[in-house]
PDB file of C-alpha atoms in Angstrom:
ATOM      1  CA  MET A   1      -1.371  51.258   1.418  1.00 52.00           C
ATOM      2  CA  LEU A   2      -3.534  49.596  -0.811  1.00 51.00           C
ATOM      3  CA  GLY A   3      -0.581  46.480  -0.571  1.00 51.00           C
ATOM      4  CA  ARG A   4      -1.111  46.114   2.423  1.00 56.00           C
ATOM      5  CA  SER A   5      -4.462  45.823   2.851  1.00 55.00           C
ATOM      6  CA  LEU A   6      -4.487  43.060  -0.032  1.00 58.00           C
ATOM      7  CA  GLY A   7      -2.079  41.273   1.718  1.00 58.00           C
ATOM      8  CA  PHE A   8      -4.188  41.038   5.100  1.00 57.00           C
ATOM      9  CA  GLU A   9      -6.896  40.034   2.781  1.00 60.00           C
ATOM     10  CA  ARG A  10      -4.764  37.318   1.705  1.00 59.00           C
ATOM     11  CA  LEU A  11      -3.375  36.768   4.935  1.00 55.00           C
ATOM     12  CA  VAL A  12      -6.971  36.481   6.778  1.00 54.00           C
ATOM     13  CA  LYS A  13      -8.279  34.275   3.940  1.00 55.00           C
ATOM     14  CA  GLN A  14      -5.433  31.472   4.550  1.00 55.00           C
ATOM     15  CA  VAL A  15      -5.730  31.313   8.018  1.00 51.00           C
ATOM     16  CA  ASP A  16      -9.741  30.749   7.455  1.00 53.00           C
ATOM     17  CA  ARG A  17      -8.241  27.789   4.704  1.00 55.00           C
ATOM     18  CA  ASN A  18      -6.324  26.386   7.667  1.00 53.00           C
ATOM     19  CA  LEU A  19      -9.410  26.773  10.197  1.00 51.00           C
ATOM     20  CA  GLN A  20     -12.087  24.728   7.685  1.00 55.00           C
ATOM     21  CA  ILE A  21      -9.196  21.664   6.869  1.00 53.00           C
ATOM     22  CA  ASP A  22      -8.509  21.704  10.985  1.00 56.00           C
ATOM     23  CA  ASP A  23     -12.541  21.276  11.084  1.00 59.00           C
ATOM     24  CA  TYR A  24     -12.717  19.063   8.666  1.00 58.00           C
ATOM     25  CA  ASN A  25     -10.321  16.662   9.979  1.00 60.00           C
ATOM     26  CA  ASP A  26     -11.702  16.747  13.583  1.00 61.00           C
ATOM     27  CA  LEU A  27     -15.137  15.821  11.817  1.00 58.00           C
ATOM     28  CA  HIS A  28     -13.593  12.393  10.199  1.00 58.00           C
ATOM     29  CA  GLU A  29     -11.266  11.650  13.003  1.00 57.00           C
ATOM     30  CA  TYR A  30     -13.351   9.182  14.960  1.00 58.00           C
ATOM     31  CA  ASP A  31     -15.233   7.665  12.255  1.00 58.00           C
ATOM     32  CA  ASP A  32     -14.952   3.331  12.701  1.00 59.00           C
ATOM     33  CA  LYS A  33     -14.842   2.566   8.950  1.00 58.00           C
ATOM     34  CA  ILE A  34     -11.269   1.652   8.123  1.00 54.00           C
ATOM     35  CA  LEU A  35      -9.982   3.206   4.745  1.00 57.00           C
ATOM     36  CA  ILE A  36      -7.676   1.044   3.759  1.00 59.00           C
ATOM     37  CA  LYS A  37      -7.558  -2.500   3.981  1.00 68.00           C
ATOM     38  CA  ARG A  38      -4.223  -4.254   4.620  1.00 75.00           C
ATOM     39  CA  LYS A  39      -3.575  -7.153   2.523  1.00 84.00           C
ATOM     40  CA  THR A  40      -2.439 -10.227   5.190  1.00 88.00           C
ATOM     41  CA  PHE A  41      -1.217 -13.870   4.080  1.00 92.00           C
ATOM     42  CA  ASN A  42      -1.854 -16.622   6.233  1.00 93.00           C
ATOM     43  CA  PRO A  43       1.210 -19.352   6.426  1.00 94.00           C
ATOM     44  CA  GLY A  44       0.809 -22.070   3.865  1.00 94.00           C
ATOM     45  CA  ASP A  45      -0.715 -19.337   1.253  1.00 94.00           C
ATOM     46  CA  LYS A  46       0.621 -19.680  -2.442  1.00 95.00           C
ATOM     47  CA  VAL A  47       1.849 -16.462  -4.061  1.00 96.00           C
ATOM     48  CA  LEU A  48       3.149 -14.970  -6.975  1.00 95.00           C
ATOM     49  CA  ARG A  49       5.889 -12.401  -7.097  1.00 94.00           C
ATOM     50  CA  VAL A  50       4.871  -9.151  -9.119  1.00 92.00           C
ATOM     51  CA  ARG A  51       7.596  -9.018 -12.199  1.00 91.00           C
ATOM     52  CA  HIS A  52       8.957  -5.060 -11.855  1.00 88.00           C
ATOM     53  CA  ASN A  53      11.625  -5.070 -14.394  1.00 88.00           C
ATOM     54  CA  LYS A  54       9.280  -5.809 -17.174  1.00 87.00           C
ATOM     55  CA  HIS A  55      10.815  -5.414 -20.789  1.00 90.00           C
ATOM     56  CA  ALA A  56       8.671  -5.523 -23.184  1.00 90.00           C
ATOM     57  CA  LYS A  57       4.588  -4.837 -23.465  1.00 88.00           C
ATOM     58  CA  LEU A  58       3.622  -7.929 -23.031  1.00 91.00           C
ATOM     59  CA  ASP A  59       5.348  -9.610 -21.011  1.00 90.00           C
ATOM     60  CA  SER A  60       3.758 -11.279 -17.959  1.00 90.00           C
ATOM     61  CA  ASN A  61       2.899  -9.476 -14.512  1.00 91.00           C
ATOM     62  CA  TYR A  62       4.347 -11.854 -12.450  1.00 91.00           C
ATOM     63  CA  LYS A  63       7.203 -14.644 -12.327  1.00 92.00           C
ATOM     64  CA  PRO A  64       6.009 -17.950 -13.163  1.00 90.00           C
ATOM     65  CA  GLU A  65       7.008 -19.903  -9.982  1.00 93.00           C
ATOM     66  CA  VAL A  66       4.637 -20.417  -7.618  1.00 95.00           C
ATOM     67  CA  LEU A  67       5.926 -19.384  -3.632  1.00 95.00           C
ATOM     68  CA  THR A  68       4.238 -20.831  -0.238  1.00 96.00           C
ATOM     69  CA  VAL A  69       4.058 -18.392   2.768  1.00 96.00           C
ATOM     70  CA  VAL A  70       5.560 -19.283   5.611  1.00 96.00           C
ATOM     71  CA  SER A  71       5.383 -16.295   7.991  1.00 95.00           C
ATOM     72  CA  TYR A  72       3.682 -13.216   7.792  1.00 93.00           C
ATOM     73  CA  PHE A  73       5.052 -10.167  10.118  1.00 91.00           C
ATOM     74  CA  ASN A  74       3.437  -7.030  10.980  1.00 87.00           C
ATOM     75  CA  ASP A  75       5.435  -4.418   9.420  1.00 87.00           C
ATOM     76  CA  GLY A  76       3.784  -6.026   5.806  1.00 88.00           C
ATOM     77  CA  THR A  77       6.984  -8.826   4.847  1.00 92.00           C
ATOM     78  CA  CYS A  78       6.607 -12.221   4.641  1.00 93.00           C
ATOM     79  CA  GLN A  79       9.451 -15.296   4.683  1.00 95.00           C
ATOM     80  CA  LEU A  80       8.537 -17.269   1.533  1.00 96.00           C
ATOM     81  CA  ALA A  81       9.586 -20.928   0.522  1.00 96.00           C
ATOM     82  CA  ASP A  82      10.068 -22.212  -3.029  1.00 94.00           C
ATOM     83  CA  ALA A  83       8.577 -25.605  -4.068  1.00 92.00           C
ATOM     84  CA  HIS A  84      11.320 -27.584  -3.106  1.00 94.00           C
ATOM     85  CA  GLY A  85      10.916 -25.793   0.901  1.00 92.00           C
ATOM     86  CA  ARG A  86      14.180 -23.985   0.631  1.00 95.00           C
ATOM     87  CA  LEU A  87      13.607 -20.315   2.442  1.00 95.00           C
ATOM     88  CA  LEU A  88      14.106 -17.606   0.259  1.00 94.00           C
ATOM     89  CA  LYS A  89      17.047 -14.881   1.182  1.00 94.00           C
ATOM     90  CA  ARG A  90      15.093 -12.170   1.582  1.00 94.00           C
ATOM     91  CA  ARG A  91      11.415 -11.226   3.240  1.00 94.00           C
ATOM     92  CA  LEU A  92       9.300  -9.630   0.437  1.00 93.00           C
ATOM     93  CA  ASN A  93       7.184  -6.600   0.828  1.00 92.00           C
ATOM     94  CA  VAL A  94       2.657  -7.731   0.371  1.00 92.00           C
ATOM     95  CA  ALA A  95       3.265  -5.079  -2.174  1.00 90.00           C
ATOM     96  CA  SER A  96       5.073  -7.357  -4.338  1.00 91.00           C
ATOM     97  CA  LEU A  97       2.964 -10.308  -3.999  1.00 94.00           C
ATOM     98  CA  ARG A  98      -0.617 -11.749  -5.212  1.00 93.00           C
ATOM     99  CA  GLN A  99      -2.603 -14.495  -3.720  1.00 94.00           C
ATOM    100  CA  PHE A 100      -2.534 -17.563  -6.392  1.00 94.00           C
ATOM    101  CA  TYR A 101      -5.450 -19.623  -6.765  1.00 92.00           C
ATOM    102  CA  GLN A 102      -4.778 -22.961  -8.208  1.00 88.00           C
ATOM    103  CA  ARG A 103      -7.333 -23.734 -11.386  1.00 87.00           C
ATOM    104  CA  GLU A 104      -9.035 -26.978 -10.883  1.00 83.00           C
TER     105      GLU A 104
END
């Protein structure tokens, strides 16, 4: 008898927890704030590629080649060109790119 009552109490607590989560989601469903700002690039912007395969601690975080954005797509990828105007074979995700600002 004791095991059944403890199981029932646990079940009631789980149901209450689910209701609380649903209520919280309903409160914040229609907020106008954008929580995550998506990174976008315009054609002509200069970018650097992130170096994912660093071999040593002191390696730079970016590849030393400056690329130019040719076009930006809604799926979060960019078509890039190198300094000579040749297009890269594959489009790159914006998470792998960083805006480049020329020093004056």
